[in-house]
Short mmCIF file of C-alpha atoms in Angstrom, two decimals:
data_model
loop_
_atom_site.label_atom_id
_atom_site.label_comp_id
_atom_site.label_asym_id
_atom_site.label_seq_id
_atom_site.Cartn_x
_atom_site.Cartn_y
_atom_site.Cartn_z
CA LEU A 500 26.67 8.17 75.06
CA GLU A 501 27.17 6.21 71.83
CA GLU A 502 23.40 6.17 71.25
CA ALA A 503 23.21 9.95 71.81
CA ALA A 504 26.09 10.52 69.39
CA PHE A 505 24.37 8.31 66.79
CA GLN A 506 21.11 10.26 67.19
CA LEU A 507 22.95 13.56 66.74
CA GLN A 508 24.60 12.24 63.58
CA GLN A 509 21.19 11.22 62.21
CA ILE A 510 19.68 14.63 62.97
CA PHE A 511 22.66 16.41 61.41
CA ARG A 512 22.45 14.21 58.29
CA ILE A 513 18.73 14.91 57.89
CA ASP A 514 19.17 18.65 58.52
CA ILE A 515 21.93 18.89 55.90
CA SER A 516 19.70 17.04 53.41
CA ILE A 517 16.77 19.36 54.10
CA ALA A 518 19.01 22.42 53.71
CA LEU A 519 20.46 21.12 50.43
CA ASN A 520 16.99 20.37 49.07
CA ILE A 521 15.74 23.87 49.98
CA LEU A 522 18.85 25.39 48.39
CA GLY A 523 18.10 23.32 45.28
CA ILE A 524 14.51 24.57 45.12
CA GLU A 525 15.61 28.20 45.52
CA SER A 526 18.32 27.74 42.86
CA MET A 527 15.78 26.24 40.45
CA ARG A 528 13.43 29.19 41.04
CA ALA A 529 16.30 31.58 40.32
CA GLY A 530 16.99 29.79 37.03
CA HIS A 531 20.21 28.08 38.15
CA SER A 532 19.18 24.56 37.22
CA ARG A 533 22.70 23.03 37.29
CA VAL A 534 23.30 24.27 40.84
CA ALA A 535 19.81 23.05 41.81
CA PHE A 536 20.49 19.59 40.38
CA THR A 537 23.80 19.36 42.28
CA CYS A 538 22.07 20.27 45.57
CA PHE A 539 19.23 17.82 44.97
CA LYS A 540 21.68 15.06 44.07
CA LEU A 541 23.79 15.58 47.21
CA ALA A 542 20.67 15.39 49.39
CA ALA A 543 19.25 12.46 47.43
CA ASP A 544 22.45 10.46 47.85
CA ARG A 545 22.05 10.97 51.61
CA GLY A 546 18.68 9.18 51.35
CA TYR A 547 16.34 12.20 51.55
CA SER A 548 13.15 11.21 49.69
CA LYS A 549 12.05 14.75 48.71
CA ALA A 550 15.44 15.33 47.08
CA GLN A 551 15.29 11.90 45.39
CA PHE A 552 11.96 12.93 43.89
CA ASN A 553 13.45 16.25 42.72
CA VAL A 554 16.41 14.45 41.12
CA GLY A 555 13.89 12.23 39.33
CA LEU A 556 12.11 15.33 38.00
CA CYS A 557 15.43 16.79 36.83
CA TYR A 558 16.32 13.63 34.93
CA GLU A 559 12.81 13.28 33.50
CA HIS A 560 12.70 16.85 32.15
CA GLY A 561 16.40 17.46 31.52
CA ARG A 562 16.72 20.29 34.05
CA GLY A 563 20.28 20.90 35.19
CA THR A 564 21.38 17.58 33.69
CA GLU A 565 20.91 15.44 30.59
CA LYS A 566 17.46 13.96 30.18
CA ASP A 567 17.58 10.30 31.24
CA LEU A 568 14.30 8.47 31.85
CA GLU A 569 15.99 5.37 33.29
CA LYS A 570 17.75 7.46 35.94
CA ALA A 571 14.50 9.34 36.59
CA GLY A 572 12.81 5.99 37.21
CA PHE A 573 15.61 4.94 39.56
CA TYR A 574 15.26 8.05 41.73
CA TYR A 575 11.45 7.93 41.68
CA CYS A 576 11.76 4.32 42.86
CA GLN A 577 14.06 5.37 45.71
CA ALA A 578 11.63 8.07 46.87
CA ALA A 579 8.60 5.80 46.37
CA ASN A 580 10.23 3.20 48.62
CA SER A 581 10.25 5.90 51.32
CA CYS A 582 6.49 6.42 50.78
CA HIS A 583 6.79 9.76 48.92
CA PRO A 584 3.25 9.91 47.38
CA MET A 585 4.06 11.90 44.22
CA ALA A 586 7.10 9.67 43.60
CA GLN A 587 4.80 6.65 43.95
CA TYR A 588 2.62 8.11 41.20
CA ARG A 589 5.57 8.98 38.94
CA TYR A 590 7.28 5.62 39.44
CA ALA A 591 3.99 3.80 38.74
CA ARG A 592 3.70 5.68 35.44
CA PHE A 593 7.32 4.78 34.67
CA LEU A 594 6.64 1.09 35.38
CA LEU A 595 3.55 1.05 33.15
CA GLN A 596 5.42 2.71 30.27
CA ARG A 597 8.91 1.18 30.31
CA GLY A 598 9.84 -0.33 33.66
CA PRO A 599 12.00 -3.41 34.26
CA GLY A 600 10.68 -6.94 34.80
CA ASN A 601 7.82 -8.91 33.28
CA ASP A 602 4.53 -7.24 32.39
CA TRP A 603 2.44 -8.81 35.16
CA ASP A 604 4.89 -7.88 37.94
CA ARG A 605 5.28 -4.33 36.64
CA HIS A 606 1.52 -3.94 36.29
CA HIS A 607 0.85 -5.25 39.79
CA LYS A 608 3.54 -3.05 41.39
CA ALA A 609 2.33 0.02 39.46
CA VAL A 610 -1.30 -0.44 40.54
CA THR A 611 -0.22 -0.89 44.18
CA LEU A 612 1.80 2.35 44.01
CA LEU A 613 -1.04 4.22 42.31
CA GLU A 614 -3.46 3.05 45.01
CA GLN A 615 -1.07 4.25 47.74
CA ALA A 616 -0.61 7.64 46.06
CA ALA A 617 -4.37 7.99 45.51
CA VAL A 618 -5.11 7.23 49.17
CA ALA A 619 -2.48 9.84 50.12
CA GLY A 620 -4.52 12.41 48.17
CA ILE A 621 -2.53 12.72 44.94
CA THR A 622 -5.18 13.92 42.46
CA GLU A 623 -3.17 12.78 39.43
CA ALA A 624 -3.05 9.23 40.81
CA GLN A 625 -6.79 9.26 41.54
CA ALA A 626 -7.59 10.44 38.01
CA TYR A 627 -5.17 7.95 36.43
CA LEU A 628 -6.60 5.05 38.43
CA GLY A 629 -10.16 6.08 37.61
CA VAL A 630 -9.52 5.94 33.87
CA PHE A 631 -7.33 2.85 34.28
CA TYR A 632 -10.12 0.89 36.00
CA MET A 633 -12.74 2.07 33.52
CA ARG A 634 -10.70 1.14 30.43
CA GLY A 635 -8.61 -1.80 31.61
CA LEU A 636 -8.59 -5.26 30.05
CA GLN A 637 -10.97 -6.29 32.83
CA PRO A 638 -12.85 -3.07 33.66
CA LYS A 639 -13.74 -2.49 37.30
CA GLU A 640 -16.25 0.30 36.77
CA LYS A 641 -17.38 0.84 40.37
CA ARG A 642 -13.77 1.17 41.51
CA GLY A 643 -13.08 3.48 38.56
CA VAL A 644 -15.97 5.79 39.49
CA LYS A 645 -14.73 5.89 43.10
CA TYR A 646 -11.33 7.22 42.03
CA LEU A 647 -12.77 9.57 39.41
CA LEU A 648 -15.01 11.09 42.08
CA LEU A 649 -12.05 11.52 44.44
CA ALA A 650 -10.12 13.36 41.72
CA ALA A 651 -13.17 15.40 40.70
CA ASN A 652 -13.73 16.45 44.32
CA SER A 653 -10.09 17.56 44.42
CA GLY A 654 -10.83 19.94 41.55
CA ASP A 655 -9.85 17.89 38.47
CA ALA A 656 -12.23 19.05 35.71
CA GLN A 657 -11.36 16.16 33.37
CA SER A 658 -12.27 13.61 36.05
CA ARG A 659 -15.51 15.52 36.70
CA TYR A 660 -16.28 15.15 32.97
CA HIS A 661 -15.57 11.39 33.16
CA VAL A 662 -17.96 11.09 36.13
CA GLY A 663 -20.61 12.76 33.95
CA VAL A 664 -19.98 10.15 31.24
CA CYS A 665 -20.37 7.38 33.84
CA TYR A 666 -23.74 8.74 34.95
CA GLU A 667 -24.89 9.30 31.38
CA GLN A 668 -24.00 5.76 30.29
CA GLY A 669 -24.59 3.92 33.58
CA LEU A 670 -20.95 2.83 33.99
CA GLY A 671 -20.33 1.74 37.58
CA VAL A 672 -23.33 3.78 38.76
CA GLN A 673 -27.09 3.82 38.18
CA GLN A 674 -27.77 5.73 34.96
CA ASN A 675 -28.93 9.23 35.88
CA LEU A 676 -29.06 11.96 33.23
CA ALA A 677 -29.74 14.76 35.75
CA GLU A 678 -26.62 13.76 37.68
CA ALA A 679 -24.66 13.53 34.41
CA LEU A 680 -25.74 17.09 33.52
CA ARG A 681 -24.71 18.35 36.96
CA HIS A 682 -21.21 16.91 36.53
CA TYR A 683 -20.91 18.16 32.95
CA ARG A 684 -21.90 21.68 34.06
CA GLN A 685 -19.35 21.69 36.88
CA SER A 686 -16.64 20.42 34.55
CA ALA A 687 -17.54 22.98 31.86
CA ALA A 688 -17.53 25.79 34.46
CA ALA A 689 -13.98 24.72 35.35
CA GLY A 690 -12.99 25.13 31.69
CA ASN A 691 -13.29 21.58 30.32
CA ARG A 692 -13.92 21.75 26.56
CA GLN A 693 -15.25 18.17 26.26
CA ALA A 694 -17.88 18.91 28.92
CA ARG A 695 -18.99 22.06 27.06
CA GLU A 696 -19.31 20.05 23.83
CA ARG A 697 -21.25 17.31 25.63
CA LEU A 698 -23.67 19.88 27.06
CA ARG A 699 -24.27 21.33 23.59
CA ALA A 700 -24.92 17.83 22.23
#
């Protein structure tokens, strides 16, 4: 009976958190950002990762509360620890820009989180990793192309442009101008200005 009661408490706690998070989303859509923040915060403090991510967004952009990047990082970290893919991406960016700890530890943790978010299908993480590996202190071009292609295939026109550059210059792939043109055309068709300029050149 104790186990059953515990399970019911857990379900009730999760259901309340889900309801609060949904109420927060609806309040934000209606333009009531302070109410939304309060709902998100109540659900986040109950350990609900989607609400923790939303609180992070509120603190990062100053919606419903004062802008506070340190608090945004804290809530992104909480949600990332629960394997929330977009929070993993956002917390990785936070770590690379201003996170706590020494540079090597922050860098290593950020790359691990970006890899997890990219594997989970977060296009922003794939694109970020692609450029990161191409331009890093020790470039890993083949790995960079892999992530750029993933992002490009998810519809990211900028990553498609970068794949074209890789084929044009032979970075991480065999140089192939026809393939470069194909990627530039696709990127330009999706509205990428750099790709249009490259095609004209």
